[in-house]
Structure formats: structure tokens, C-alpha cells
Amino acid sequence: MRKTYIPKLDDLLGGGILDGVSIMFCAYPGVDCEAFGYQMLNGRVEEGDPAFIFTNVAEPETIQYEFNSYGWDLESFLKNEKVFFVDGSSSFIGAPSTSKYHINDYSKVEDTILKAIEEVPNGIAVINNLSVIIDYLDNGNTLNIIQKWNEKAKENETTLVYIFTEWDYSKELVNKIKESMDCVVDLKTIEERVIIGQGFMVANSSWTEPISTMVLFFVVQPGGVKVYVPKILVTGPYNSGKSSFVKSISTKSVSVDRKAMSAFPTTIAMDIGHVDYKGFLADVFGTPGQERFDLILDVLSKEAVGSFIIVDSTAPQTFARAKEMIRKTRAEAIPKVIIANKQDLPDALSPDEIREKMKLNKDIPIIPTIITEKKGITEALDALLELLYGD
């Protein structure tokens, strides 16, 4: 199996993709889609595979600029002849082309791509964008060309990645295009009253029964396609280490603190952090621990998809409060991880002892941590991602 280099996609496809298959990213208009193909190509070329990009949406120089913005060094790949372009754009805007192949007549696109496929055995090619080909050719010709390209790719064990924007084409044509692919990944907007995000889902696959999970994603620069976790809640009793935990797991964070009369800073509103970890992006919201701020719990807990419950391992008298906060934040209904903090202090209870005292089920992970030393932080993130996405 080959990696797709798209976070979570390999899992949805049973481990990855087979050699010589065709995969189409079918995007609604306005959804980021090019990065999916470019990210797959970049990962494969870094492994040493040959590749080409057919572009009819922008000149090759623009594609290079996009790769740079994602942090991928396409220029070196081109210089070392690991990648070449089939330029189907420049001649149509009157610009010169220095690409290995260029197209100025769409009646030649079929043969040009067939020749290019032969030059990247066991490699990968990105066709961006199939919609433009449909616009230049009639529907029957396009379907015929796709069939020939896919057959050649199978013979050559070349992965063909199609980028397709689903404009207002007939349903019959769209269905026939999808049926001609080994795998189709739909890219859609997630909407309620307004568009709240973008998601991808495997619509079909010829080699496995795909998992019908919609995965939220962002395309970020640098970084490319990343899985988005909309909201992770961090809560727990006063002085258990919530603010420190949010800061430890976040690439960026803000705390709203003030000095109390005892001169110890305490959170009076919330901690906000942003996590960028193993291809996942998440926004993190930490709650105050004191009972007088419980009204904030209800606000912050809405729409949370996962939670960390921080407990002070040396203060079992606060465990009842921790369970109360789990109930108040509705964390009983979402994946949660218990963070057993302050494991370096005398009389700290072990995770098993905490589980017994809090009467927690065995399927709730309890991660021993020393947040001030950032020990156990990655284990905590891994545990929650495992619960959320099986990673």
C-alpha cells in the first residue's frame, strides 16, 4: 500500500492506496482542493518517485509559488528532474512556456498525457483540473480520455490523481466520471446557518470498504492539508494545572488571568490555545476551576468534541469536584482523557488509584503527567486523538 500523505485518509482507505490506481478529489466550488493532489505528489517525490503535474488552471510558476507557500521544495524536484510539468495553461494566456511538455491545442491533450504517464513508472501524476478538460472537450471525449489514461496508468503502475471541481455539470456526467475512478474522495463544505468548515469523505474505493467518516480539514500555509478538531475543552478543579496544560499543548495560547487577593494568579474567564500536532489542528478552551465561574463552563463546553479533565494527583478531596465538572460540561458524552497532574510530588496517587477513587470506567484513559516539566503532554494528546480519530 502507498501512503496518500493526507492526514486520516490512509485510515479511511484501509491503509493507503494501491499502485496504479486512479483517485479523484471531487470538490464543491469554493472548497480548497489543489493542496490534496500536491500534498500526495510531494510526499511521493520525497520518497524518490518520479512525477508530473498537468496544469490548466495556472502557469507552472504559480504552482511553484503554491508549493513554496506550503513549505514544499518543488523547485529542487524540478531542477533534479524528479518532477516535470505538462503546461496546459501558458499558451492560452499568451505566455511562453519552458515546461517539458506544453499544450496549445486540446485535441493533443490525450496523447501528451499518455506519453507523460510512460515517463513516470511507479510514480504519480496530478491532473489539475479535470473540469477544464470537460470545458474544452465534449463529455464523451473526456470520459474516453479518462479511461485511456487510467488504463495506461495501471500498466505503468502510476498513481493518477485527478482534481475535479463539480461545477453545474449534469448528474449523469458526474456519476460516469466517478464510476471511472478507482477511488473518489468528496470535498464538501459543512453548513448550518452559515458555512462553518470544510470536510472530506471517501465516497467509494475499489480495493476496500471505506469508512464513511467526514473529516474536517483546513489547508494551511505552511503545512498543507490538516485535520481540524473544532473545539477541545480543558477543565478541572482549581489549581489542578489547567492553564499550564493549555500552554503546554498549544503552539499559541492566551490566558485571561488576574491577581487574586492571595496574590496567586487565577483564570477568571478562559484559556485559549491552538494546537498543531501530527497533522491535526485544534482550538483549545480552558475553563476556570472555581465554582463561582461555573456559568462559564456551560458556555465553553458547547460544541466541544473532546475534553481533558485535569486533576491534582495529590488532592483526592478535589476528585468529587472534578466529576461534578465533567457532568456540568457534558464531558460524559464526549471522548475525554483524565490528566493525573503533579506526579512528581510526594503522596501523588497513581492512575489506578485515581481511577478507583473517581469510579471511572477502564475505557477512560488516565495519563500521568508533570505539566510544569511537560512530561506526559504528548501522551495525553495521543490518547485524545486515538479516541477522536483512532490515531
Tab-separated table of C-alpha atoms in Angstrom:
chain	number	residue	atom	x	y	z
A	1	MET	CA	0.000	0.000	0.000
A	2	ARG	CA	1.116	3.563	-0.714
A	3	LYS	CA	0.632	6.496	1.604
A	4	THR	CA	-1.544	9.376	0.478
A	5	TYR	CA	0.189	11.824	2.877
A	6	ILE	CA	-3.240	13.273	3.665
A	7	PRO	CA	-3.903	13.008	7.420
A	8	LYS	CA	-6.529	10.318	8.220
A	9	LEU	CA	-7.137	9.428	4.572
A	10	ASP	CA	-4.983	6.286	4.709
A	11	ASP	CA	-7.002	5.052	7.682
A	12	LEU	CA	-10.266	5.646	5.836
A	13	LEU	CA	-8.884	3.685	2.863
A	14	GLY	CA	-7.772	0.662	4.843
A	15	GLY	CA	-4.095	1.635	4.992
A	16	GLY	CA	-3.467	3.630	1.816
A	17	ILE	CA	-3.797	3.184	-1.942
A	18	LEU	CA	-2.626	0.506	-4.367
A	19	ASP	CA	-0.104	1.082	-7.153
A	20	GLY	CA	-1.553	2.209	-10.450
A	21	VAL	CA	-4.917	3.340	-9.152
A	22	SER	CA	-6.795	6.500	-10.030
A	23	ILE	CA	-8.056	8.718	-7.239
A	24	MET	CA	-10.209	11.791	-7.706
A	25	PHE	CA	-10.688	14.621	-5.246
A	26	CYS	CA	-14.167	15.865	-6.149
A	27	ALA	CA	-14.680	19.333	-4.696
A	28	TYR	CA	-17.671	21.589	-4.420
A	29	PRO	CA	-16.927	25.058	-5.877
A	30	GLY	CA	-15.100	27.171	-3.326
A	31	VAL	CA	-13.578	24.233	-1.427
A	32	ASP	CA	-9.789	24.046	-1.258
A	33	CYS	CA	-8.817	21.074	-3.401
A	34	GLU	CA	-5.472	21.555	-5.183
A	35	ALA	CA	-3.470	21.003	-1.999
A	36	PHE	CA	-4.746	17.408	-1.759
A	37	GLY	CA	-3.113	16.465	-5.049
A	38	TYR	CA	0.021	18.500	-4.448
A	39	GLN	CA	0.469	17.036	-0.955
A	40	MET	CA	0.238	13.487	-2.310
A	41	LEU	CA	2.735	14.294	-5.053
A	42	ASN	CA	5.162	15.999	-2.677
A	43	GLY	CA	5.172	13.025	-0.299
A	44	ARG	CA	5.746	10.514	-3.091
A	45	VAL	CA	8.545	12.534	-4.711
A	46	GLU	CA	10.291	12.887	-1.343
A	47	GLU	CA	10.287	9.072	-1.284
A	48	GLY	CA	12.083	9.099	-4.653
A	49	ASP	CA	9.180	8.501	-7.032
A	50	PRO	CA	9.006	10.355	-10.376
A	51	ALA	CA	6.076	12.670	-11.021
A	52	PHE	CA	4.458	15.208	-13.268
A	53	ILE	CA	1.827	17.880	-12.881
A	54	PHE	CA	-0.622	18.682	-15.625
A	55	THR	CA	-1.914	22.179	-15.024
A	56	ASN	CA	-4.591	24.031	-16.916
A	57	VAL	CA	-5.618	26.343	-14.076
A	58	ALA	CA	-2.385	28.293	-13.578
A	59	GLU	CA	1.065	28.641	-15.095
A	60	PRO	CA	3.815	26.363	-13.691
A	61	GLU	CA	5.448	29.361	-11.965
A	62	THR	CA	2.260	29.898	-9.980
A	63	ILE	CA	2.177	26.220	-8.991
A	64	GLN	CA	5.796	26.525	-7.777
A	65	TYR	CA	4.796	29.527	-5.685
A	66	GLU	CA	1.944	27.498	-4.146
A	67	PHE	CA	4.321	24.662	-3.261
A	68	ASN	CA	6.677	27.154	-1.600
A	69	SER	CA	3.797	28.575	0.428
A	70	TYR	CA	3.081	25.088	1.766
A	71	GLY	CA	6.756	24.608	2.633
A	72	TRP	CA	7.485	22.061	-0.122
A	73	ASP	CA	10.552	22.420	-2.320
A	74	LEU	CA	9.174	21.844	-5.820
A	75	GLU	CA	11.979	23.917	-7.359
A	76	SER	CA	14.609	21.352	-6.320
A	77	PHE	CA	12.457	18.499	-7.613
A	78	LEU	CA	12.191	20.252	-10.985
A	79	LYS	CA	15.908	21.074	-11.063
A	80	ASN	CA	16.804	17.432	-10.348
A	81	GLU	CA	14.269	16.280	-12.970
A	82	LYS	CA	12.269	14.322	-10.419
A	83	VAL	CA	9.185	16.290	-11.488
A	84	PHE	CA	8.141	17.910	-14.745
A	85	PHE	CA	5.187	19.953	-15.888
A	86	VAL	CA	2.701	19.404	-18.656
A	87	ASP	CA	1.748	23.026	-19.159
A	88	GLY	CA	-1.807	23.389	-20.365
A	89	SER	CA	-2.152	26.980	-19.281
A	90	SER	CA	0.582	29.323	-20.525
A	91	SER	CA	-0.169	29.197	-24.236
A	92	PHE	CA	-3.824	30.051	-23.602
A	93	ILE	CA	-2.904	33.317	-21.907
A	94	GLY	CA	-0.214	34.194	-24.436
A	95	ALA	CA	2.695	33.445	-22.126
A	96	PRO	CA	5.815	31.481	-23.137
A	97	SER	CA	6.355	28.056	-21.597
A	98	THR	CA	9.625	26.411	-20.607
A	99	SER	CA	7.962	23.191	-19.439
A	100	LYS	CA	8.941	19.790	-20.799
A	101	TYR	CA	5.522	19.500	-22.412
A	102	HIS	CA	3.063	22.222	-23.208
A	103	ILE	CA	-0.363	22.103	-24.795
A	104	ASN	CA	-1.707	24.727	-27.153
A	105	ASP	CA	-4.324	22.523	-28.776
A	106	TYR	CA	-6.620	20.398	-26.624
A	107	SER	CA	-7.019	17.813	-29.369
A	108	LYS	CA	-3.471	16.765	-28.379
A	109	VAL	CA	-4.031	16.514	-24.650
A	110	GLU	CA	-4.840	12.784	-24.732
A	111	ASP	CA	-1.596	11.716	-26.404
A	112	THR	CA	0.538	14.178	-24.461
A	113	ILE	CA	-0.652	12.868	-21.089
A	114	LEU	CA	-0.289	9.235	-22.234
A	115	LYS	CA	3.331	9.966	-23.147
A	116	ALA	CA	3.910	11.720	-19.831
A	117	ILE	CA	2.486	8.747	-17.889
A	118	GLU	CA	5.003	6.452	-19.586
A	119	GLU	CA	7.795	8.664	-18.231
A	120	VAL	CA	6.813	8.219	-14.561
A	121	PRO	CA	6.604	4.436	-13.964
A	122	ASN	CA	5.690	3.612	-10.342
A	123	GLY	CA	5.301	7.340	-9.863
A	124	ILE	CA	2.476	9.800	-9.507
A	125	ALA	CA	0.766	12.398	-11.688
A	126	VAL	CA	-1.657	15.168	-10.772
A	127	ILE	CA	-4.290	16.255	-13.291
A	128	ASN	CA	-5.409	19.736	-12.281
A	129	ASN	CA	-8.151	20.372	-13.217
A	130	LEU	CA	-10.402	17.784	-14.870
A	131	SER	CA	-13.203	20.357	-15.040
A	132	VAL	CA	-11.252	22.490	-17.509
A	133	ILE	CA	-10.744	19.467	-19.767
A	134	ILE	CA	-14.505	18.907	-19.784
A	135	ASP	CA	-14.986	22.553	-20.712
A	136	TYR	CA	-12.614	22.247	-23.693
A	137	LEU	CA	-13.783	18.838	-24.902
A	138	ASP	CA	-17.237	17.335	-25.072
A	139	ASN	CA	-18.409	14.949	-22.382
A	140	GLY	CA	-17.970	11.778	-24.424
A	141	ASN	CA	-14.388	12.631	-25.380
A	142	THR	CA	-13.498	13.423	-21.785
A	143	LEU	CA	-14.824	10.086	-20.496
A	144	ASN	CA	-12.978	8.250	-23.270
A	145	ILE	CA	-9.727	10.050	-22.425
A	146	ILE	CA	-10.051	9.324	-18.708
A	147	GLN	CA	-10.483	5.622	-19.487
A	148	LYS	CA	-7.337	5.546	-21.637
A	149	TRP	CA	-5.269	7.469	-19.093
A	150	ASN	CA	-6.369	5.171	-16.284
A	151	GLU	CA	-5.575	2.054	-18.327
A	152	LYS	CA	-2.107	3.397	-19.148
A	153	ALA	CA	-1.540	4.325	-15.523
A	154	LYS	CA	-2.432	0.783	-14.405
A	155	GLU	CA	0.003	-0.711	-16.946
A	156	ASN	CA	2.696	1.659	-15.732
A	157	GLU	CA	1.754	1.363	-12.012
A	158	THR	CA	1.458	5.130	-11.944
A	159	THR	CA	-0.917	6.794	-9.487
A	160	LEU	CA	-3.214	9.249	-11.258
A	161	VAL	CA	-4.639	11.965	-9.035
A	162	TYR	CA	-7.478	13.965	-10.542
A	163	ILE	CA	-8.610	17.289	-9.139
A	164	PHE	CA	-12.215	17.910	-10.125
A	165	THR	CA	-14.380	20.904	-9.285
A	166	GLU	CA	-18.007	19.869	-9.506
A	167	TRP	CA	-19.494	22.835	-11.316
A	168	ASP	CA	-23.025	22.700	-12.689
A	169	TYR	CA	-22.472	19.567	-14.761
A	170	SER	CA	-25.210	17.053	-15.393
A	171	LYS	CA	-25.631	14.458	-12.695
A	172	GLU	CA	-25.243	11.733	-15.327
A	173	LEU	CA	-21.816	13.061	-16.366
A	174	VAL	CA	-20.601	13.427	-12.788
A	175	ASN	CA	-21.729	9.894	-11.959
A	176	LYS	CA	-19.955	8.450	-15.015
A	177	ILE	CA	-16.751	10.292	-14.131
A	178	LYS	CA	-16.903	8.961	-10.570
A	179	GLU	CA	-17.567	5.434	-11.834
A	180	SER	CA	-14.433	5.619	-14.000
A	181	MET	CA	-12.206	6.184	-10.930
A	182	ASP	CA	-10.810	3.574	-8.538
A	183	CYS	CA	-11.396	5.936	-5.660
A	184	VAL	CA	-13.377	9.124	-5.117
A	185	VAL	CA	-12.904	11.477	-2.187
A	186	ASP	CA	-15.606	14.113	-1.838
A	187	LEU	CA	-14.595	17.532	-0.506
A	188	LYS	CA	-17.556	19.485	0.839
A	189	THR	CA	-18.498	22.445	2.941
A	190	ILE	CA	-20.019	21.841	6.359
A	191	GLU	CA	-23.019	24.121	6.712
A	192	GLU	CA	-25.604	25.055	9.255
A	193	ARG	CA	-26.864	28.616	9.030
A	194	VAL	CA	-23.516	29.592	7.507
A	195	ILE	CA	-20.516	27.690	6.186
A	196	ILE	CA	-18.645	26.520	9.275
A	197	GLY	CA	-15.894	24.446	7.724
A	198	GLN	CA	-14.709	22.003	5.073
A	199	GLY	CA	-14.664	18.233	5.223
A	200	PHE	CA	-13.563	15.233	3.188
A	201	MET	CA	-15.071	11.771	2.983
A	202	VAL	CA	-14.266	8.712	0.887
A	203	ALA	CA	-17.258	8.181	-1.396
A	204	ASN	CA	-16.046	4.912	-2.869
A	205	SER	CA	-12.943	2.782	-3.303
A	206	SER	CA	-12.330	-0.290	-5.464
A	207	TRP	CA	-9.913	-2.003	-3.056
A	208	THR	CA	-11.560	-1.552	0.308
A	209	GLU	CA	-14.822	-0.755	2.015
A	210	PRO	CA	-14.182	2.840	3.037
A	211	ILE	CA	-15.078	4.170	6.452
A	212	SER	CA	-17.883	6.691	5.990
A	213	THR	CA	-16.437	9.357	8.256
A	214	MET	CA	-16.486	13.046	7.405
A	215	VAL	CA	-13.134	14.542	8.413
A	216	LEU	CA	-12.967	18.294	8.944
A	217	PHE	CA	-9.896	19.899	7.439
A	218	PHE	CA	-8.037	23.144	6.924
A	219	VAL	CA	-5.484	23.950	4.250
A	220	VAL	CA	-2.766	26.000	5.916
A	221	GLN	CA	0.379	27.680	4.686
A	222	PRO	CA	2.843	26.334	5.542
A	223	GLY	CA	1.633	22.847	6.238
A	224	GLY	CA	-0.913	21.863	3.579
A	225	VAL	CA	-3.953	19.732	4.430
A	226	LYS	CA	-4.502	19.270	8.156
A	227	VAL	CA	-7.331	17.640	10.058
A	228	TYR	CA	-9.287	20.168	12.104
A	229	VAL	CA	-10.689	19.438	15.540
A	230	PRO	CA	-13.076	22.371	16.178
A	231	LYS	CA	-13.048	22.529	19.950
A	232	ILE	CA	-11.273	20.725	22.762
A	233	LEU	CA	-12.266	21.538	26.311
A	234	VAL	CA	-9.823	21.618	29.226
A	235	THR	CA	-11.378	21.660	32.669
A	236	GLY	CA	-10.790	20.516	36.238
A	237	PRO	CA	-10.744	21.766	39.822
A	238	TYR	CA	-8.981	24.941	40.954
A	239	ASN	CA	-5.172	24.798	40.915
A	240	SER	CA	-5.022	21.452	39.125
A	241	GLY	CA	-2.871	22.887	36.312
A	242	LYS	CA	-5.358	23.717	33.537
A	243	SER	CA	-3.751	26.950	32.333
A	244	SER	CA	-0.296	25.358	32.317
A	245	PHE	CA	-1.687	22.390	30.403
A	246	VAL	CA	-3.273	24.617	27.735
A	247	LYS	CA	0.027	26.460	27.337
A	248	SER	CA	1.973	23.190	27.156
A	249	ILE	CA	-0.081	21.609	24.380
A	250	SER	CA	-0.562	24.809	22.380
A	251	THR	CA	1.598	26.367	19.717
A	252	LYS	CA	-0.123	29.649	20.618
A	253	SER	CA	-2.156	30.465	23.715
A	254	VAL	CA	-3.745	33.305	25.618
A	255	SER	CA	-4.868	33.315	29.262
A	256	VAL	CA	-7.188	35.745	30.948
A	257	ASP	CA	-5.776	35.900	34.492
A	258	ARG	CA	-5.826	38.343	37.350
A	259	LYS	CA	-4.132	38.554	40.695
A	260	ALA	CA	-6.440	37.409	43.450
A	261	MET	CA	-6.172	38.783	46.989
A	262	SER	CA	-3.823	35.949	47.842
A	263	ALA	CA	-1.514	37.205	45.088
A	264	PHE	CA	-1.807	33.905	43.192
A	265	PRO	CA	-2.928	34.429	39.583
A	266	THR	CA	-6.157	32.637	38.696
A	267	THR	CA	-8.084	32.293	35.478
A	268	ILE	CA	-11.229	34.440	35.581
A	269	ALA	CA	-12.506	33.893	32.049
A	270	MET	CA	-10.799	31.285	29.932
A	271	ASP	CA	-7.582	29.963	28.444
A	272	ILE	CA	-7.476	29.771	24.670
A	273	GLY	CA	-4.906	27.768	22.768
A	274	HIS	CA	-4.230	26.492	19.276
A	275	VAL	CA	-2.758	23.025	18.750
A	276	ASP	CA	-0.810	21.952	15.654
A	277	TYR	CA	0.218	18.321	16.218
A	278	LYS	CA	0.783	15.328	13.904
A	279	GLY	CA	-1.250	16.858	11.071
A	280	PHE	CA	-4.083	17.884	13.392
A	281	LEU	CA	-5.202	21.439	14.149
A	282	ALA	CA	-7.383	22.141	17.156
A	283	ASP	CA	-8.676	25.071	19.157
A	284	VAL	CA	-8.482	24.536	22.907
A	285	PHE	CA	-10.601	26.264	25.532
A	286	GLY	CA	-9.742	26.054	29.229
A	287	THR	CA	-12.307	26.821	31.924
A	288	PRO	CA	-11.840	28.426	35.341
A	289	GLY	CA	-11.864	25.927	38.203
A	290	GLN	CA	-13.678	27.826	40.918
A	291	GLU	CA	-17.389	27.251	41.462
A	292	ARG	CA	-18.258	30.940	41.152
A	293	PHE	CA	-17.229	30.754	37.482
A	294	ASP	CA	-19.358	27.684	36.674
A	295	LEU	CA	-21.598	29.749	34.405
A	296	ILE	CA	-18.646	29.957	32.027
A	297	LEU	CA	-18.446	26.150	31.887
A	298	ASP	CA	-21.763	25.906	30.108
A	299	VAL	CA	-20.697	28.468	27.508
A	300	LEU	CA	-17.278	26.940	26.833
A	301	SER	CA	-18.481	23.352	26.755
A	302	LYS	CA	-20.910	23.867	23.884
A	303	GLU	CA	-19.816	22.186	20.645
A	304	ALA	CA	-16.737	20.612	22.291
A	305	VAL	CA	-15.782	17.350	20.575
A	306	GLY	CA	-13.295	16.163	23.191
A	307	SER	CA	-12.021	17.113	26.609
A	308	PHE	CA	-9.108	16.916	29.003
A	309	ILE	CA	-10.030	16.707	32.684
A	310	ILE	CA	-7.095	17.866	34.807
A	311	VAL	CA	-6.857	16.537	38.367
A	312	ASP	CA	-4.311	17.177	41.105
A	313	SER	CA	-2.967	13.703	41.928
A	314	THR	CA	-2.096	14.852	45.460
A	315	ALA	CA	-5.565	16.221	46.250
A	316	PRO	CA	-8.151	13.415	46.243
A	317	GLN	CA	-10.529	15.742	48.131
A	318	THR	CA	-10.985	17.597	44.788
A	319	PHE	CA	-11.977	14.499	42.781
A	320	ALA	CA	-15.673	14.945	43.560
A	321	ARG	CA	-15.426	18.474	42.147
A	322	ALA	CA	-13.711	17.051	39.033
A	323	LYS	CA	-16.583	14.633	38.478
A	324	GLU	CA	-19.065	17.457	39.008
A	325	MET	CA	-17.263	19.476	36.310
A	326	ILE	CA	-17.390	16.503	33.951
A	327	ARG	CA	-21.147	16.457	34.429
A	328	LYS	CA	-21.560	20.232	34.103
A	329	THR	CA	-19.535	20.386	30.892
A	330	ARG	CA	-21.355	17.402	29.387
A	331	ALA	CA	-17.977	15.706	29.067
A	332	GLU	CA	-19.656	12.420	29.949
A	333	ALA	CA	-20.997	12.351	26.391
A	334	ILE	CA	-17.768	13.149	24.502
A	335	PRO	CA	-14.333	11.494	24.379
A	336	LYS	CA	-12.292	12.530	27.406
A	337	VAL	CA	-8.882	11.944	28.914
A	338	ILE	CA	-8.076	12.349	32.595
A	339	ILE	CA	-4.780	14.143	33.204
A	340	ALA	CA	-3.252	12.992	36.500
A	341	ASN	CA	-1.047	16.013	37.167
A	342	LYS	CA	1.679	16.624	39.782
A	343	GLN	CA	3.022	13.077	39.655
A	344	ASP	CA	6.379	14.380	40.903
A	345	LEU	CA	5.009	15.433	44.299
A	346	PRO	CA	5.007	13.288	47.450
A	347	ASP	CA	1.828	11.288	48.065
A	348	ALA	CA	0.721	11.607	44.415
A	349	LEU	CA	-1.844	8.921	43.639
A	350	SER	CA	-1.193	6.591	40.712
A	351	PRO	CA	-3.580	6.491	37.729
A	352	ASP	CA	-5.046	3.216	39.027
A	353	GLU	CA	-5.670	4.748	42.448
A	354	ILE	CA	-7.297	7.791	40.844
A	355	ARG	CA	-9.486	5.562	38.677
A	356	GLU	CA	-10.643	3.667	41.751
A	357	LYS	CA	-11.382	6.799	43.812
A	358	MET	CA	-13.201	8.555	40.916
A	359	LYS	CA	-15.057	5.349	39.943
A	360	LEU	CA	-14.037	5.754	36.310
A	361	ASN	CA	-14.557	3.145	33.605
A	362	LYS	CA	-11.476	1.416	32.232
A	363	ASP	CA	-12.098	2.846	28.762
A	364	ILE	CA	-11.324	6.377	30.002
A	365	PRO	CA	-7.544	6.970	29.650
A	366	ILE	CA	-5.745	8.399	32.686
A	367	ILE	CA	-2.393	9.893	31.707
A	368	PRO	CA	0.216	10.564	34.440
A	369	THR	CA	1.793	13.988	33.892
A	370	ILE	CA	4.077	16.614	35.321
A	371	ILE	CA	2.752	19.578	33.384
A	372	THR	CA	5.390	22.021	34.680
A	373	GLU	CA	8.054	19.790	33.106
A	374	LYS	CA	5.883	18.967	30.067
A	375	LYS	CA	6.071	15.270	30.922
A	376	GLY	CA	3.121	13.236	29.642
A	377	ILE	CA	1.854	16.031	27.375
A	378	THR	CA	2.305	14.235	24.052
A	379	GLU	CA	0.911	11.044	25.568
A	380	ALA	CA	-2.196	12.994	26.577
A	381	LEU	CA	-2.631	14.404	23.061
A	382	ASP	CA	-2.106	10.976	21.521
A	383	ALA	CA	-4.698	9.471	23.858
A	384	LEU	CA	-7.381	12.004	22.919
A	385	LEU	CA	-6.654	11.780	19.187
A	386	GLU	CA	-6.893	7.988	19.490
A	387	LEU	CA	-10.354	8.401	20.971
A	388	LEU	CA	-11.418	11.009	18.402
A	389	TYR	CA	-9.959	9.591	15.205
A	390	GLY	CA	-8.248	6.331	16.026
A	391	ASP	CA	-4.746	7.872	15.721
